Each structure stands twice: as structure tokens, then as C-alpha cells.
Amino acid sequence: GENVEQHPSTLSVQEGDSAVIKCTYSDSASNYFPWYKQELGKRPQLIIDIRSNVGEKKDQRIAVTLNKTAKHFSLHITETQPEDSAVYFCAASIGNMLTFGGGTRLMVKP
Amino acid sequence: GAVVSQHPSRVICKSGTSVKIECRSLDFQATTMFWYRQFPKQSLMLMATSNEGSKATYEQGVEKDKFLINHASLTLSTLTVTSAHPEDSSFYICSAWNTRGGYEQYFGPGTRLTVT
């Protein structure tokens, strides 16, 4: 089955700096790659996603890049704000089956 | 649109009892729903895939006789934790996949189960 690795597990940045989270996946059949933000005790919230036929997607301060050949994708958050502090999960999907990465705890220091 | 609800949001039960958690898609039909378990500071782990009108598909290591799943309609799936033990205490989250296709799964708000 699919295996998704996510790094780093924790990330601390200063407010205004950029944050980058990286994921790799194992199954080349994966074709959909969502990123979720989860606050404590809450549901995962989709923040951006990318399909396998696209290399990059941007939504305001958030961007995702995908390298299908290398089987890795990354989340980029620019101009970080304290409210960006949360746990972020990447995932890879084959059909409608999601496999999650281990998560990254992002802390943005004011 | 695309709202998924879960009930209850929190439940405390005694060891040996059973607990039922409901997952509903409020404004769309979902032939497929998923049940995840999330332990503190860990990722979401898929427990089972629930298909309307058929038996659920369980992931390796998940006991089907302990975690009973029923998906009797296109908008409701239930997870029953039978003979609960303290190690079953966790955050249980469901998600639903829209019958009309697309890629996105819509997550419920989760149920915090504590077994004493």
C-alpha cells in the first residue's frame, strides 16, 4: 500500500518568515495530494490540494509543489502569522483512499 | 455545502460497555465513508472503509468484531466500539466522499472517546 513520509515533525519559525514542509510518497499511482491543518481537538481542515497533472498551485500565502518523478510534494507558507500555528498533515490519495503523513507541528513565534 | 456531522462529540463510558458513533453527510450523498482513529500527537490512521449497502473493509490490524460499522443509507454510517477498553480511548473521525465524484473527502468534527 501507499506510504507517506513527512518532515520535519516539528517546525518553529519567527512571525513573518516562511515555513516549508516536505512529504514523499511511495505509490506512483497516487494522483491527489491534499494538505490539512488541524487544531487541537478539531477536524482536519483542507487548506490546499494538488492533482498529479499539475506541478504547482498557489493560494495567497500558501503554495504546494509536486514532483511526480521524485514522488515528493511540499507545502510552502509565506509571511507566517501566529494563527498559522497548528499541526499540518500531507496526504496522498489513490482513488478515494487517503494515506496521511505523520504530521508537522508548526509553531509561529510572535 | 459538503457538511459532515458526528455525534456524540464526546463520550465517556465504562470498560466493557459499547459505544455508538454516528457520522452523517448533511447535504450530499456519500456511498463511501471512512473511519479514522487518531491517538494524541499522532496522525490519522484509517480503520475502515464503509460502503453503503455492503460490508465494511477493515484495515490490517483492526478487529472487525470489535469495531462494528454499518452504512445503511447514503447519508449515515455508524461505528460501534464493542466491549470498550481504556486502550480504545481515542479521537475517532469520519469522512465522507461525495457520490458525485471529485477528489475531496469531507471530515466530521470527531468524537472524543474516553473509556474508564
CSV table of C-alpha atoms in Angstrom, one decimal:
chain,number,residue,atom,x,y,z
A,1,GLY,CA,0.0,0.0,0.0
A,2,GLU,CA,0.8,3.7,0.0
A,3,ASN,CA,3.4,5.1,2.5
A,4,VAL,CA,3.7,8.8,3.1
A,5,GLU,CA,6.7,10.3,5.0
A,6,GLN,CA,6.5,13.8,6.3
A,7,HIS,CA,9.3,16.1,7.6
A,8,PRO,CA,10.0,17.8,9.8
A,9,SER,CA,7.9,16.6,12.7
A,10,THR,CA,8.2,20.0,14.4
A,11,LEU,CA,9.0,23.4,12.9
A,12,SER,CA,9.4,26.6,14.7
A,13,VAL,CA,9.6,29.9,12.8
A,14,GLN,CA,9.5,33.6,13.6
A,15,GLU,CA,6.5,35.5,12.6
A,16,GLY,CA,6.9,36.8,9.0
A,17,ASP,CA,9.3,34.0,8.0
A,18,SER,CA,8.5,31.2,5.6
A,19,ALA,CA,7.8,27.6,6.5
A,20,VAL,CA,8.3,24.6,4.3
A,21,ILE,CA,7.0,21.1,5.0
A,22,LYS,CA,8.0,18.2,2.8
A,23,CYS,CA,6.4,14.8,2.0
A,24,THR,CA,7.3,11.8,0.0
A,25,TYR,CA,5.1,9.0,-1.2
A,26,SER,CA,5.7,5.5,-2.4
A,27,ASP,CA,3.0,4.6,-4.9
A,28,SER,CA,3.3,6.2,-8.3
A,29,ALA,CA,-0.5,5.6,-8.8
A,30,SER,CA,-1.3,8.3,-6.2
A,31,ASN,CA,-3.0,11.2,-8.1
A,32,TYR,CA,-4.3,13.6,-5.5
A,33,PHE,CA,-2.3,15.3,-2.7
A,34,PRO,CA,-4.2,17.4,-0.1
A,35,TRP,CA,-2.8,19.3,2.8
A,36,TYR,CA,-4.7,19.7,6.0
A,37,LYS,CA,-4.4,22.0,9.0
A,38,GLN,CA,-5.6,20.6,12.3
A,39,GLU,CA,-6.0,22.5,15.5
A,40,LEU,CA,-6.2,20.7,18.8
A,41,GLY,CA,-9.4,18.6,19.2
A,42,LYS,CA,-10.7,19.7,15.8
A,43,ARG,CA,-11.3,18.1,12.4
A,44,PRO,CA,-8.6,18.3,9.7
A,45,GLN,CA,-9.2,21.4,7.5
A,46,LEU,CA,-8.3,21.2,3.9
A,47,ILE,CA,-6.0,24.2,3.1
A,48,ILE,CA,-4.8,23.4,-0.4
A,49,ASP,CA,-4.6,20.4,-2.7
A,50,ILE,CA,-2.9,19.5,-6.0
A,51,ARG,CA,-3.6,16.9,-8.6
A,52,SER,CA,-1.0,14.8,-10.3
A,53,ASN,CA,-1.3,16.7,-13.6
A,54,VAL,CA,-0.2,20.0,-12.0
A,55,GLY,CA,3.3,20.9,-10.8
A,56,GLU,CA,2.4,23.9,-8.6
A,57,LYS,CA,-0.6,25.6,-7.1
A,58,LYS,CA,-0.8,28.8,-5.0
A,59,ASP,CA,-3.5,30.3,-2.9
A,60,GLN,CA,-2.5,33.6,-1.3
A,61,ARG,CA,0.3,32.8,1.3
A,62,ILE,CA,0.1,29.1,0.7
A,63,ALA,CA,1.6,27.1,-2.2
A,64,VAL,CA,2.2,23.5,-2.9
A,65,THR,CA,4.6,21.9,-5.4
A,66,LEU,CA,4.6,18.4,-6.7
A,67,ASN,CA,7.4,16.4,-8.3
A,68,LYS,CA,5.9,13.2,-9.7
A,69,THR,CA,9.2,11.8,-10.9
A,70,ALA,CA,10.8,12.1,-7.4
A,71,LYS,CA,7.4,11.3,-5.7
A,72,HIS,CA,7.6,14.2,-3.4
A,73,PHE,CA,5.5,17.3,-2.7
A,74,SER,CA,5.9,20.3,-0.4
A,75,LEU,CA,3.8,22.9,1.4
A,76,HIS,CA,5.1,26.5,1.5
A,77,ILE,CA,3.7,29.1,3.8
A,78,THR,CA,5.0,32.6,3.4
A,79,GLU,CA,4.7,35.6,5.8
A,80,THR,CA,3.7,33.2,8.6
A,81,GLN,CA,1.4,34.5,11.3
A,82,PRO,CA,0.8,33.2,14.9
A,83,GLU,CA,-2.6,31.9,13.8
A,84,ASP,CA,-0.8,29.6,11.4
A,85,SER,CA,0.4,27.6,14.4
A,86,ALA,CA,-1.2,24.1,14.2
A,87,VAL,CA,-0.4,20.6,13.1
A,88,TYR,CA,-0.2,20.2,9.3
A,89,PHE,CA,-0.7,16.8,7.6
A,90,CYS,CA,0.0,15.9,4.0
A,91,ALA,CA,-1.8,13.0,2.3
A,92,ALA,CA,-1.7,11.1,-0.9
A,93,SER,CA,-4.7,9.5,-2.5
A,94,ILE,CA,-5.3,6.7,-4.9
A,95,GLY,CA,-8.9,6.8,-5.9
A,96,ASN,CA,-10.8,7.9,-2.8
A,97,MET,CA,-8.3,6.3,-0.3
A,98,LEU,CA,-6.2,8.8,1.7
A,99,THR,CA,-2.9,7.9,3.4
A,100,PHE,CA,-1.7,10.6,5.8
A,101,GLY,CA,1.8,11.6,6.6
A,102,GLY,CA,2.9,11.7,10.2
A,103,GLY,CA,2.2,15.4,10.7
A,104,THR,CA,4.2,18.6,11.4
A,105,ARG,CA,3.7,20.7,14.4
A,106,LEU,CA,4.3,24.3,13.2
A,107,MET,CA,4.9,27.0,15.9
A,108,VAL,CA,5.0,30.6,14.8
A,109,LYS,CA,6.6,32.8,17.4
A,110,PRO,CA,5.3,36.4,17.5
B,1,GLY,CA,-22.2,22.7,1.3
B,2,ALA,CA,-20.4,19.4,2.0
B,3,VAL,CA,-21.1,19.3,5.7
B,4,VAL,CA,-20.4,16.1,7.7
B,5,SER,CA,-21.6,15.8,11.3
B,6,GLN,CA,-20.7,13.4,14.0
B,7,HIS,CA,-22.5,12.5,17.2
B,8,PRO,CA,-21.6,12.5,20.0
B,9,SER,CA,-18.7,14.9,20.1
B,10,ARG,CA,-17.5,13.5,23.4
B,11,VAL,CA,-18.4,10.3,25.3
B,12,ILE,CA,-17.2,8.7,28.5
B,13,CYS,CA,-18.0,5.1,29.0
B,14,LYS,CA,-17.1,2.3,31.4
B,15,SER,CA,-14.8,-0.5,30.4
B,16,GLY,CA,-16.8,-3.4,28.9
B,17,THR,CA,-19.7,-1.3,27.6
B,18,SER,CA,-20.4,-0.4,23.9
B,19,VAL,CA,-20.5,3.0,22.3
B,20,LYS,CA,-22.1,4.0,19.0
B,21,ILE,CA,-20.8,6.9,17.0
B,22,GLU,CA,-22.8,8.4,14.1
B,23,CYS,CA,-21.5,10.1,11.0
B,24,ARG,CA,-23.9,11.9,8.7
B,25,SER,CA,-23.4,13.7,5.5
B,26,LEU,CA,-25.9,16.6,5.8
B,27,ASP,CA,-26.2,18.0,2.2
B,28,PHE,CA,-24.8,15.3,-0.1
B,29,GLN,CA,-24.9,11.6,-0.6
B,30,ALA,CA,-22.0,9.5,0.3
B,31,THR,CA,-21.7,6.0,-1.0
B,32,THR,CA,-18.3,5.8,0.8
B,33,MET,CA,-17.4,6.9,4.3
B,34,PHE,CA,-14.2,6.4,6.1
B,35,TRP,CA,-13.4,5.9,9.8
B,36,TYR,CA,-10.1,7.1,11.3
B,37,ARG,CA,-8.6,6.9,14.7
B,38,GLN,CA,-6.2,9.5,16.0
B,39,PHE,CA,-4.2,9.0,19.2
B,40,PRO,CA,-2.7,12.1,20.9
B,41,LYS,CA,0.1,13.7,18.9
B,42,GLN,CA,-0.2,11.2,16.1
B,43,SER,CA,-1.6,11.1,12.6
B,44,LEU,CA,-4.9,9.9,11.4
B,45,MET,CA,-5.0,6.2,10.9
B,46,LEU,CA,-7.6,4.6,8.6
B,47,MET,CA,-9.6,2.0,10.4
B,48,ALA,CA,-12.1,1.0,7.8
B,49,THR,CA,-13.9,2.0,4.6
B,50,SER,CA,-17.7,2.0,4.9
B,51,ASN,CA,-19.7,1.3,1.7
B,52,GLU,CA,-23.4,1.9,1.6
B,53,GLY,CA,-25.3,-1.4,1.4
B,54,SER,CA,-22.3,-3.6,1.8
B,55,LYS,CA,-19.8,-4.8,4.4
B,56,ALA,CA,-17.1,-2.5,5.5
B,57,THR,CA,-13.5,-3.1,4.5
B,58,TYR,CA,-11.2,-3.1,7.5
B,59,GLU,CA,-7.5,-2.1,7.5
B,60,GLN,CA,-5.0,-4.7,8.7
B,61,GLY,CA,-4.9,-4.9,12.5
B,62,VAL,CA,-8.4,-3.5,13.1
B,63,GLU,CA,-10.7,-6.1,14.6
B,64,LYS,CA,-14.0,-6.1,12.7
B,65,ASP,CA,-15.9,-7.8,15.5
B,66,LYS,CA,-14.8,-5.0,17.9
B,67,PHE,CA,-15.4,-2.1,15.6
B,68,LEU,CA,-18.8,-2.7,14.0
B,69,ILE,CA,-19.6,-0.5,11.1
B,70,ASN,CA,-23.0,-0.1,9.5
B,71,HIS,CA,-23.7,2.1,6.4
B,72,ALA,CA,-27.4,1.7,6.0
B,73,SER,CA,-28.1,4.8,3.9
B,74,LEU,CA,-26.3,7.2,1.7
B,75,THR,CA,-26.1,9.8,4.5
B,76,LEU,CA,-25.4,7.7,7.6
B,77,SER,CA,-22.6,5.5,8.8
B,78,THR,CA,-22.2,4.3,12.4
B,79,LEU,CA,-19.2,2.9,14.2
B,80,THR,CA,-19.9,0.8,17.3
B,81,VAL,CA,-17.0,0.2,19.7
B,82,THR,CA,-18.0,-3.0,21.4
B,83,SER,CA,-16.6,-4.1,24.8
B,84,ALA,CA,-14.6,-0.9,25.1
B,85,HIS,CA,-11.3,-0.9,27.0
B,86,PRO,CA,-9.2,2.0,28.1
B,87,GLU,CA,-6.8,1.5,25.2
B,88,ASP,CA,-9.7,2.2,22.9
B,89,SER,CA,-9.7,5.8,24.2
B,90,SER,CA,-9.0,8.0,21.2
B,91,PHE,CA,-10.3,10.6,18.8
B,92,TYR,CA,-12.5,9.0,16.2
B,93,ILE,CA,-13.1,10.9,12.9
B,94,CYS,CA,-15.2,10.0,10.0
B,95,SER,CA,-15.1,11.4,6.5
B,96,ALA,CA,-17.4,11.2,3.5
B,97,TRP,CA,-16.7,11.1,-0.2
B,98,ASN,CA,-19.2,12.7,-2.4
B,99,THR,CA,-21.1,10.3,-4.6
B,100,ARG,CA,-20.8,12.8,-7.5
B,101,GLY,CA,-17.1,12.3,-7.5
B,102,GLY,CA,-14.3,14.7,-7.2
B,103,TYR,CA,-11.3,14.1,-5.0
B,104,GLU,CA,-12.0,15.8,-1.7
B,105,GLN,CA,-13.1,14.0,1.4
B,106,TYR,CA,-15.2,15.9,3.9
B,107,PHE,CA,-14.4,15.3,7.6
B,108,GLY,CA,-16.7,15.2,10.6
B,109,PRO,CA,-15.8,17.1,13.7
B,110,GLY,CA,-14.6,14.0,15.5
B,111,THR,CA,-15.7,12.1,18.6
B,112,ARG,CA,-13.5,12.0,21.7
B,113,LEU,CA,-14.0,8.6,23.4
B,114,THR,CA,-12.7,8.1,26.9
B,115,VAL,CA,-13.0,4.6,28.4
B,116,THR,CA,-12.7,4.5,32.2
